[in-house]
Amino acid sequence: MLAFTLRRLFQSLVVLLVVGLVAFSMFRFVGDPVDNMMGQERTDADVERLWEKLGLNDPFIVQYYNFLGRAVQGNFGVSYKQARPVADIIAEQAPATLELAAVSALLAITFGIGFGVFTAIRKDGWASHLIMSVSLIGVSLPTFLIGILLIYLFAVELGWLPSFGRGDVVNVGGWKTNFLTLSGWKALILPSITLGLYQMTLIMRLVRSEMLEVLRQDYIRFARARGLKEKSVNFRHALKNTLVPVITVTGLQLGSIIAFAIITETVFQWPGVGLLFINSIQFVDIPVMAAYLMLISVMFVAINFAVDLLYFAVDPRLRTDRSGAAR
Amino acid sequence: MAHQMMEPLIMRDMTGAMVPALATEWAPSADDPEVWSFKLREGVTFHDGSEFDSSDVVFSYNRAMTEDSDYKELLASVKEVRANGKYGFEIVTNGPNPIMASNLTNLFIMDEDWAKANNAVKVQDVEGGEETFAARNVNGTGPYKLVSREPDTKTVLTINENYWGKDEFPMEVTDIIFTPIQNAATRVAALLSGEVDFIQDVPVQDLGRVSSTDGLKVITAPQNRVVFFGMNQGDADLTTDDVEGKNPLADKRVRQAMNMAINRDAIKQVVMRGQSQPAGVAMPPFVNGWTAELDAVPANDLDAARALMADAGYGDGFTIQLNCPNNRYINDEAICQAAVGMMAQIGITVRLDARPKAQHFPLINKLETDFYMLGWGVPTYDSEYIFNFLMHTKGEKYGSWNGTRFSDADLDAKIESLASETDLAKRNETIGEIWAVVQEEILYLPIHHQVLNWGMAGKVNTIVAPDDAAKFKYFTLN
């Protein structure tokens, strides 16, 4: 177990370093940061001086090395655009993204499982067909289009919900939260639906197909034959046995929700790290881009690492096989 | 935003005219043309209550002249700044500078004591790793005070009850909540749904939608920015064309033909949906030196253009690459696409390479493009600013945005002479001569002057400022 964990940890570190290396080799293609930092009155000499000062003339390997050296001490540099420490900026904007992701994930799981079970049990009802057809929209329409459609319907035409921003936030010990105000909750609705719709349809379709599979099994038939209540059969026996793959997929999708919040945040001007990242690309704000990419890769690597360990704990076969091989 | 909270000595009002702000009078001193003297406004206080006087001005100017400042180029001719009593201020220049005052309209005055107390004496230095207090806080003399600031999210301002101009300006807007919305569709939606009362940059395709909505209006005015194409006419051979051994753009007839081939009216009607002002000169119409004759739009005469091409030996045309930004000017990439079709009509095959501005502009500065789009705004409202950056031979101090490789020693001498010519009539004559050369040589292919669109609730009354800066103290509400 320990050897397995250590080996996984080592592999995760290598992945992180490679992601960083690729990221740094790409930055030169994003554009010239200095051009955005100075007014149009700057001379060529100014540009050269700032390039030198920011260390942009160094080969990217050297820049990466310097970045890593500072990053391990918790210093991610200063944003070119905002002239403030990157760590502060990310810490300030992360709660917005995390809250949005949490609500989206909750919506996706609740409605995904609910609709999935419903369409499996009543698989020939008209409501099931309707849900299945509508869910195709969730899979096939691009996120930004869904966002714009929701804005035009609920903000412009009906005027029920805000079209942009977070509404009023309450600062709880440095963590600005949406959850404590009405306008904060209202502001959450459209972006979280936009962000979670794809995952919701994914979970729903997964639950449905697993459920249909399980409902055909002998033990379900026997349960019915024993005269157990329909509710008990469906939820205590059938659903429970469909959840293992669902949990795996949901866990992995959680990372995607945070990472792909970029588009939703841009459409709704949601002040999270995704919007920060888009802005930093436009401005060629290399310190922010580097820190964000590293953060996201740390997150993905951590989730995968956790999933690996969970497999190890959940699946006894993995354990016996390995110990057998060792002997 | 800075203009709401802080003030320069002299500012531009919503029409672009220079009006007194923290200085009430200014002129070159009568006995020495190398000294500009300013009379400062008395009885002005900063937002924190401290008094404004000449020491704050001297401090702010010295700060703006340090190496890390973005402003030092506009103050390049300044030898020294000094106080002359509590409410007098003098700028000493290297040689007379007749248009010094127009360089100062964006140089904000900070409170010296506040800056020193808050460690903001030095201009923010990004690599230093320190965040200066001035990057997030403001103590100005302006009509609005900062309440809270979250960068890129929300900035809240409220009226400064002690503002010196409280009775002079309408000041009907009492609270400003500034929420940047980058996505154009969301921005328009926020206006349509009434969540915001004022937006800048209404996308041209949404103008009809906004103005036809009850309770909303769009106002439009030409911007102080001209958009044009630059051409490498100095090099012996081009790298991005298919002509071996010579440079087709070096031939004036080719440039003339290209100038004739651009159908500026079609660009206005089709690409810009009427929202542009076709241009004949690379100079916005607000600038000293502009004349209607210079800005007369060249005829779109394809037969004459083809004849010129044949004359120059390019009857069968040639191929060249056009570099174009795709996130800088209004519909920039679409304009370039239109130009591709127009050039094809005279046999020039254009390969379009559109990139984000952060990748596009370095191509011009590093002379890696032979045919490019550029736009130019003129904050000083004077031709000299255009000449210095776009027409003068590219070098250490001048011509940093001149990607044409054009170089003419006589013209350079004339441009440099403008900086110290005190006889304004003579200076304007020289400006006219320089423009005559630029037009004769077809240094640039002007396309149009951009038009600004501001969308707002019906109750808001204002005019559009050519520099796109909404100064809310001038706004009225009904």
XYZ file of C-alpha atoms in Angstrom, chain A residues 29-32 35-46 49-51 53-54 70 78-85 88 92-93 148 151-152 155-157 161-164 167-169 176 266-269 271 275-276 279 281-284, chain B residues 67-68 70 72-74 124-132 135-136 150-154 179-183 185-186 188-190 192-193 195-196 206 209 327 357-359 361-362 365-366 375-379 385 389 394-397 400-401:
118
model
C 3.138 32.412 -28.386
C 0.443 34.217 -26.459
C 1.964 37.579 -27.281
C 4.076 40.340 -25.845
C 2.934 45.861 -25.212
C -0.124 45.910 -22.981
C 1.695 47.216 -19.960
C 2.941 50.428 -21.484
C 1.038 53.195 -23.182
C 1.444 53.813 -26.887
C 3.977 56.526 -26.070
C 6.637 54.025 -25.029
C 9.855 53.855 -27.036
C 11.580 50.680 -28.224
C 14.178 51.199 -25.509
C 11.452 51.110 -22.840
C 14.231 47.518 -20.639
C 10.987 46.042 -19.332
C 11.577 42.748 -21.127
C 13.488 43.508 -16.085
C 10.705 40.932 -16.200
C 9.602 31.078 -6.134
C 3.031 39.942 -9.167
C 0.312 40.270 -11.792
C 1.374 42.413 -14.749
C -2.130 43.761 -15.099
C -3.263 44.400 -11.542
C 0.175 44.995 -10.016
C -0.751 42.873 -6.996
C 0.556 39.515 -5.780
C -3.771 37.328 -3.251
C -9.788 36.553 -3.634
C -11.418 35.139 -6.769
C -26.866 33.720 -23.636
C -29.859 35.559 -20.074
C -32.207 36.700 -22.815
C -32.983 38.554 -17.480
C -34.075 40.543 -20.525
C -37.541 39.202 -21.381
C -32.850 37.172 -12.588
C -29.678 39.261 -13.008
C -27.746 38.896 -16.250
C -24.248 39.286 -14.837
C -25.002 40.154 -6.719
C -24.393 41.152 -3.107
C -21.760 39.113 -1.355
C -16.829 36.319 -0.037
C -17.013 34.899 -19.175
C -20.617 34.915 -20.323
C -21.987 35.922 -16.910
C -19.079 38.166 -15.917
C -15.700 37.209 -10.968
C -12.630 34.982 -15.775
C -9.305 35.945 -14.256
C -8.377 38.254 -18.800
C -4.577 35.574 -21.530
C -5.814 38.715 -23.238
C -3.371 40.823 -21.306
C -0.569 38.217 -21.534
C 11.901 55.564 -15.257
C 9.024 53.236 -14.365
C 4.221 55.397 -18.324
C 7.734 60.075 -18.960
C 7.659 60.132 -22.775
C 5.188 63.009 -22.831
C 4.406 50.630 -9.150
C 7.214 48.341 -10.194
C 5.802 44.987 -11.251
C 8.944 42.992 -10.783
C 9.615 44.400 -7.339
C 7.005 42.074 -5.860
C 5.669 44.813 -3.646
C 2.189 46.141 -4.077
C 2.157 49.884 -3.638
C -2.379 50.567 -6.938
C -5.605 50.011 -4.987
C -12.564 45.037 -6.572
C -10.457 44.976 -9.743
C -12.320 43.653 -12.811
C -15.474 43.202 -10.726
C -16.927 46.281 -9.152
C -19.013 46.874 -13.226
C -16.935 45.851 -16.239
C -18.819 43.360 -18.462
C -16.483 42.060 -21.113
C -18.856 39.873 -23.069
C -23.873 40.227 -25.560
C -24.074 40.176 -21.755
C -26.176 44.682 -23.957
C -28.446 42.304 -22.007
C -27.616 44.104 -18.771
C -31.801 45.939 -21.876
C -32.858 44.452 -18.555
C -29.544 46.446 -14.482
C -27.176 49.133 -15.705
C -26.998 45.534 -31.455
C -32.026 46.558 -30.753
C -9.576 42.123 -30.746
C -3.488 42.391 -30.345
C -0.844 41.057 -27.975
C 0.615 39.139 -30.904
C 1.467 44.799 -32.283
C 4.885 43.232 -31.674
C 7.315 47.089 -33.582
C 9.809 44.417 -34.545
C -5.241 52.519 -35.405
C -4.082 55.741 -33.830
C -5.628 58.038 -31.264
C -4.114 61.417 -30.515
C -4.342 62.385 -26.831
C 2.142 63.397 -31.880
C 5.342 58.038 -33.719
C 12.152 54.614 -36.699
C 14.837 55.083 -34.107
C 15.647 55.513 -30.449
C 13.370 58.421 -29.639
C 8.503 53.684 -32.557
C 5.216 52.807 -34.317
